[in-house]
PDB file of C-alpha atoms in Angstrom:
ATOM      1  CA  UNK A   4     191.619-161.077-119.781  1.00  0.00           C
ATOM      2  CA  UNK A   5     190.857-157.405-118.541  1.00  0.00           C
ATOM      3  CA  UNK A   6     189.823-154.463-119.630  1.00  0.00           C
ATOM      4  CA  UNK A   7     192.366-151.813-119.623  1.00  0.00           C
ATOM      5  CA  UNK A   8     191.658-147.651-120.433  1.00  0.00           C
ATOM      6  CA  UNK A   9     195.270-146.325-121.517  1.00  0.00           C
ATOM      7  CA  UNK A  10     194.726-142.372-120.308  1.00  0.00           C
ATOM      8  CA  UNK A  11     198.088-140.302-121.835  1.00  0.00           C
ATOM      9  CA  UNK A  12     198.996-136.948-120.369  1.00  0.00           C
ATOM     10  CA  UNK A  13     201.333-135.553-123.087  1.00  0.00           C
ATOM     11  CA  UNK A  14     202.990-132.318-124.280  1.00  0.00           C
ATOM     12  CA  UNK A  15     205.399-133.281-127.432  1.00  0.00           C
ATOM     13  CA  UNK A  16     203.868-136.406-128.089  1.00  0.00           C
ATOM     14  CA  UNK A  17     206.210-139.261-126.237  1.00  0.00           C
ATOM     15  CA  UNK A  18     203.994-140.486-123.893  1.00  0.00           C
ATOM     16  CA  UNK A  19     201.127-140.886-126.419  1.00  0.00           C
ATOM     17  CA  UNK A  20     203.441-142.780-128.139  1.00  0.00           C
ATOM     18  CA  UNK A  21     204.168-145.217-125.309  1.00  0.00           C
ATOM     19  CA  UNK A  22     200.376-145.880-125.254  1.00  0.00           C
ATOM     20  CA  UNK A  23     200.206-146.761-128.660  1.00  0.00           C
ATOM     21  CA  UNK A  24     203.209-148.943-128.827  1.00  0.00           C
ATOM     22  CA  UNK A  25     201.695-150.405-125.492  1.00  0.00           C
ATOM     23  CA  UNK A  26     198.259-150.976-126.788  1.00  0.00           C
ATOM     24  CA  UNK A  27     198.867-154.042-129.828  1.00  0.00           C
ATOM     25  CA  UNK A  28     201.503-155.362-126.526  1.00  0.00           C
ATOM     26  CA  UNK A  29     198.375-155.995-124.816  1.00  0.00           C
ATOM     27  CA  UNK A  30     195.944-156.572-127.399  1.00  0.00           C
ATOM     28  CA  UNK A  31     198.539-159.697-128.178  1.00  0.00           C
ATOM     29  CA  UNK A  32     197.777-161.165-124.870  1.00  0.00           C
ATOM     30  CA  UNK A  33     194.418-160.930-125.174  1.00  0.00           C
ATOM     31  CA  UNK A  34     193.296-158.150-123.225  1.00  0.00           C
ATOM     32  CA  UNK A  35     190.781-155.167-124.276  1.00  0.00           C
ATOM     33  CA  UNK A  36     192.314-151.506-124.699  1.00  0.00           C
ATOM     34  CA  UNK A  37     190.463-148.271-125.474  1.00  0.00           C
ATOM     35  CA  UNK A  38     193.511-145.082-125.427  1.00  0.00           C
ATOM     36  CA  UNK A  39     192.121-142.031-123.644  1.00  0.00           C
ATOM     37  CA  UNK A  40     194.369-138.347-125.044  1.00  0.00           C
ATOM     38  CA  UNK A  41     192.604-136.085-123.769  1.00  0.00           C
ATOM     39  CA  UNK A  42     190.494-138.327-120.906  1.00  0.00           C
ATOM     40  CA  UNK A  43     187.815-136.977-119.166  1.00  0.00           C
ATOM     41  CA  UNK A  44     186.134-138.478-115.798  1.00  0.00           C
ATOM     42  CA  UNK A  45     183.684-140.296-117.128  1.00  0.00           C
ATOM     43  CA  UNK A  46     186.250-141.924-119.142  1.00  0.00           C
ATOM     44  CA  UNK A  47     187.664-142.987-115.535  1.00  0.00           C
ATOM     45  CA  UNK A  48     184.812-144.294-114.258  1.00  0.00           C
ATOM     46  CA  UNK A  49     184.289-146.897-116.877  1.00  0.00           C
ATOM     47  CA  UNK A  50     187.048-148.635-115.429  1.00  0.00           C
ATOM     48  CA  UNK A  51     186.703-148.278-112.020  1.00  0.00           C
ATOM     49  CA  UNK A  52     186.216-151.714-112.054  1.00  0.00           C
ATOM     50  CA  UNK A  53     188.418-152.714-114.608  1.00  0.00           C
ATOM     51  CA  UNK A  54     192.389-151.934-115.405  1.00  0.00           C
ATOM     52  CA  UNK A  55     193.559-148.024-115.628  1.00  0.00           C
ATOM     53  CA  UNK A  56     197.108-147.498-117.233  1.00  0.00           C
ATOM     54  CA  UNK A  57     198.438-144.303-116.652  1.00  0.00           C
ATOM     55  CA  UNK A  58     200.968-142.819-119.199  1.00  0.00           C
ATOM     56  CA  UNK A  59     202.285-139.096-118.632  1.00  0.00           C
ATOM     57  CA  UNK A  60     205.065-137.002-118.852  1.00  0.00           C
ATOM     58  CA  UNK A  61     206.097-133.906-116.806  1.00  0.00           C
ATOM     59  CA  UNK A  62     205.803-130.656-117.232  1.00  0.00           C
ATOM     60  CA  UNK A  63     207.537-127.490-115.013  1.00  0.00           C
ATOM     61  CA  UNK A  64     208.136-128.186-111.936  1.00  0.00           C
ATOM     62  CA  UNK A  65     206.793-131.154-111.607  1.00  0.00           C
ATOM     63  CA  UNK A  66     203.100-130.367-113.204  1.00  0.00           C
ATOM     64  CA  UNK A  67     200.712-132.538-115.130  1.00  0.00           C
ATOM     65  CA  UNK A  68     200.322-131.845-119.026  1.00  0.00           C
ATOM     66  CA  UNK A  69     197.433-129.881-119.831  1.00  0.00           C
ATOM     67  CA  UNK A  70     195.619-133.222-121.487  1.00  0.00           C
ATOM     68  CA  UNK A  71     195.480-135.405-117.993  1.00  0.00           C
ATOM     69  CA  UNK A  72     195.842-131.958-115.189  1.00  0.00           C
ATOM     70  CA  UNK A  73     191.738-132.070-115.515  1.00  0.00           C
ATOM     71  CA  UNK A  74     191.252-135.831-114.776  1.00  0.00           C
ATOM     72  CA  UNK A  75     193.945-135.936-111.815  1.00  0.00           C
ATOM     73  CA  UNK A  76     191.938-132.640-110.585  1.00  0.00           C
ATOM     74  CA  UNK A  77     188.753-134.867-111.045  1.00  0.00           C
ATOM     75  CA  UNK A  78     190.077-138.153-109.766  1.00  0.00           C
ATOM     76  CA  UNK A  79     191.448-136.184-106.551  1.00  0.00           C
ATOM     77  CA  UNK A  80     188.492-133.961-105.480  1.00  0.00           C
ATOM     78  CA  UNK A  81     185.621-136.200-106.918  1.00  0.00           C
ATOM     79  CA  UNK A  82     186.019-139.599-106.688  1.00  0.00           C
ATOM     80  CA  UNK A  83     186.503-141.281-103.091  1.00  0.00           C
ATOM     81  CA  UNK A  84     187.523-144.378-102.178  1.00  0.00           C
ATOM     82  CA  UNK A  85     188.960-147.089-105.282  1.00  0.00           C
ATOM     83  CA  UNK A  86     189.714-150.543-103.931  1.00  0.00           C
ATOM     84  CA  UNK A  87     188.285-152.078-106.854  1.00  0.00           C
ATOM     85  CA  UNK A  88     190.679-150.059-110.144  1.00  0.00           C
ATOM     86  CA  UNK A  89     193.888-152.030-110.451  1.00  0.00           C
ATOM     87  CA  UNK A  90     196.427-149.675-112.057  1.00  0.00           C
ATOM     88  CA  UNK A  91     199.609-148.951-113.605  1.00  0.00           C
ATOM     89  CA  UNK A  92     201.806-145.465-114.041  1.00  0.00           C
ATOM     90  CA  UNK A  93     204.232-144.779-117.003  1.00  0.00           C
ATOM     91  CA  UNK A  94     206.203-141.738-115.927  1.00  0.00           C
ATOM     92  CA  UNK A  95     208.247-139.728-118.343  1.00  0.00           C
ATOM     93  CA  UNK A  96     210.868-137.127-117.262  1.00  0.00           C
ATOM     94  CA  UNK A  97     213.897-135.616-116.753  1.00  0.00           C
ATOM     95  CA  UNK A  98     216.344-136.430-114.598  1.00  0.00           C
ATOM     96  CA  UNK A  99     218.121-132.997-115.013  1.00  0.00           C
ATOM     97  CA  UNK A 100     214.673-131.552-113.297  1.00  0.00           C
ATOM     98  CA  UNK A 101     214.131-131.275-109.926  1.00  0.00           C
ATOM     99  CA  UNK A 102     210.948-132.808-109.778  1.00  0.00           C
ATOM    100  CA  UNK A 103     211.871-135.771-111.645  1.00  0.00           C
ATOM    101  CA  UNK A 104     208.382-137.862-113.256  1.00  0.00           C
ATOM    102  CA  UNK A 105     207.171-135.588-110.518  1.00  0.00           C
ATOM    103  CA  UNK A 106     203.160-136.286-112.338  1.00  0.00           C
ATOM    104  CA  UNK A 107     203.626-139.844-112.766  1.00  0.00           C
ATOM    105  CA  UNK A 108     204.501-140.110-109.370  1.00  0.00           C
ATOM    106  CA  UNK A 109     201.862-137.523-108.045  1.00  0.00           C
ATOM    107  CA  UNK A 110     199.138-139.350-109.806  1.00  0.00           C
ATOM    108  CA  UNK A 111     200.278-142.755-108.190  1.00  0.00           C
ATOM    109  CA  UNK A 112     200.623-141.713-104.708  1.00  0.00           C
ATOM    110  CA  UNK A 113     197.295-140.208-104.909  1.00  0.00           C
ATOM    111  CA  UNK A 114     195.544-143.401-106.199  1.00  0.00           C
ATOM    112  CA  UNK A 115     197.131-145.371-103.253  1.00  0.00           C
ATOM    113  CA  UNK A 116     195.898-142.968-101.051  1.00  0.00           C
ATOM    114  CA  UNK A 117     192.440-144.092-102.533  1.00  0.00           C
ATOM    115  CA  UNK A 118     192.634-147.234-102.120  1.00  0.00           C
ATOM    116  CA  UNK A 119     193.163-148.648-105.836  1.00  0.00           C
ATOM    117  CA  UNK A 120     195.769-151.424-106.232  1.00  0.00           C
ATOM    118  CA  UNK A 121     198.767-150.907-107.851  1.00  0.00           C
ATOM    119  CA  UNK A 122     199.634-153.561-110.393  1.00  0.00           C
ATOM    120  CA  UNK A 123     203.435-154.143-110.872  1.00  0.00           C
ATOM    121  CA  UNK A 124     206.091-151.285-109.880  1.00  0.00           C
ATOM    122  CA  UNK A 125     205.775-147.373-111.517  1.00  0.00           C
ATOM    123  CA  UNK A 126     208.034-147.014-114.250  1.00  0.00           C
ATOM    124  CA  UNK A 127     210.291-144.101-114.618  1.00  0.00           C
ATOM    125  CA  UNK A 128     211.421-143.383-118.103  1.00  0.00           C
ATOM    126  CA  UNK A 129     214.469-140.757-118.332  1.00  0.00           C
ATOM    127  CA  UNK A 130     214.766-138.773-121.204  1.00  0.00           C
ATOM    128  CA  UNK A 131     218.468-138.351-120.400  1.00  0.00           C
ATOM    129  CA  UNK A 132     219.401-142.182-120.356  1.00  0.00           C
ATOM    130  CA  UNK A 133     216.072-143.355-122.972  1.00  0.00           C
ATOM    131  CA  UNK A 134     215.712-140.709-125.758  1.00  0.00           C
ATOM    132  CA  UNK A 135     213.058-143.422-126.938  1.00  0.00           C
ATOM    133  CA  UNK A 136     210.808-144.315-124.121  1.00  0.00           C
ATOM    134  CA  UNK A 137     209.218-146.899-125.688  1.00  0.00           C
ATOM    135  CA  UNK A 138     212.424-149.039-126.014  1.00  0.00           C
ATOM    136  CA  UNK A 139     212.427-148.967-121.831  1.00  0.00           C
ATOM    137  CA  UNK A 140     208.136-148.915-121.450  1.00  0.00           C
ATOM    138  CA  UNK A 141     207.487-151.884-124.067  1.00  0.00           C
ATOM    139  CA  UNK A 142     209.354-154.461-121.990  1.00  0.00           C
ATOM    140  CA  UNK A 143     207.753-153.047-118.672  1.00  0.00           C
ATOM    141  CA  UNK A 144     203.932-153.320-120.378  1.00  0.00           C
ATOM    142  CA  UNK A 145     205.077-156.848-121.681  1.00  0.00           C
ATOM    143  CA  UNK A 146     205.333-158.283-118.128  1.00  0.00           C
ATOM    144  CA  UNK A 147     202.508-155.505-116.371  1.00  0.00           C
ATOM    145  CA  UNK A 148     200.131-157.017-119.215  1.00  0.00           C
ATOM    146  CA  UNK A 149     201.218-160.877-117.890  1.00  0.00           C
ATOM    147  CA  UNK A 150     200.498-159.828-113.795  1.00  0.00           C
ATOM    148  CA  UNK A 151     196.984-158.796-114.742  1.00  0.00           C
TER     149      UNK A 151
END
């Protein structure tokens, strides 16, 4: 089974909550899972190799909370080329934003731009139609966990 880092940008809590309803998900089907809150690069780079599952919500206008802004900085300007980090993105937002999971979707674009492999399709989570986001995210990590 693989090894999967769980790295949450969060503001009110909700998408550190979707990590740690997705983290005894995985654990059930046998796979390894360390939660990253406020993740750093080196945290990254242990799983370059390995699985990266990336849960964040949305801040201003499209932004990155405060806790993950540093590693997509990192990620972006330091690290090169990925082809061997398989990945995930859990987006939360707003639909009644303009930039809509705007650092979900940021964060995603830029790791296909460096060559990591997407596992599965990014999930957008709407505040407006999922007040709970883990009642839409804990199917989704379900099946993610099984394409791994």
């Amino acid at each position: 089974m693989a090894q999967i880092g769980i790295f949450v940008g969060t503001v009110y809590g909700n998408a550190l909550l979707v990590a740690e309803e997705a983290e005894p998900v995985l654990q059930a089907q046998g796979h390894e899972v360390k939660i990253f809150e406020d993740p750093r690069l080196s945290d990254w780079q242990q799983y370059s190799d390995k699985v990266a599952l990336v849960v964040t919500s949305t801040t201003g206008h499209g932004d990155f909370p405060d806790s993950i802004a540093g590693l997509y900085h990192d990620v972006k300007d330091k690290l090169g080329h990925q082809p061997q980090l398989r990945y995930g993105v859990i987006a939360l937002g707003d639909s009644s934003y303009e930039n809509f999971c705007g650092a979900g979707k940021t964060f995603d674009a830029q790791l296909q731009e460096q060559g990591a492999t997407r596992v599965g399709e990014l999930l957008l989570v709407d505040a407006m139609e999922s007040p709970e986001p883990e009642s839409v995210s804990t199917p989704w990590v379900e099946n993610w966990g099984k394409l791994l």
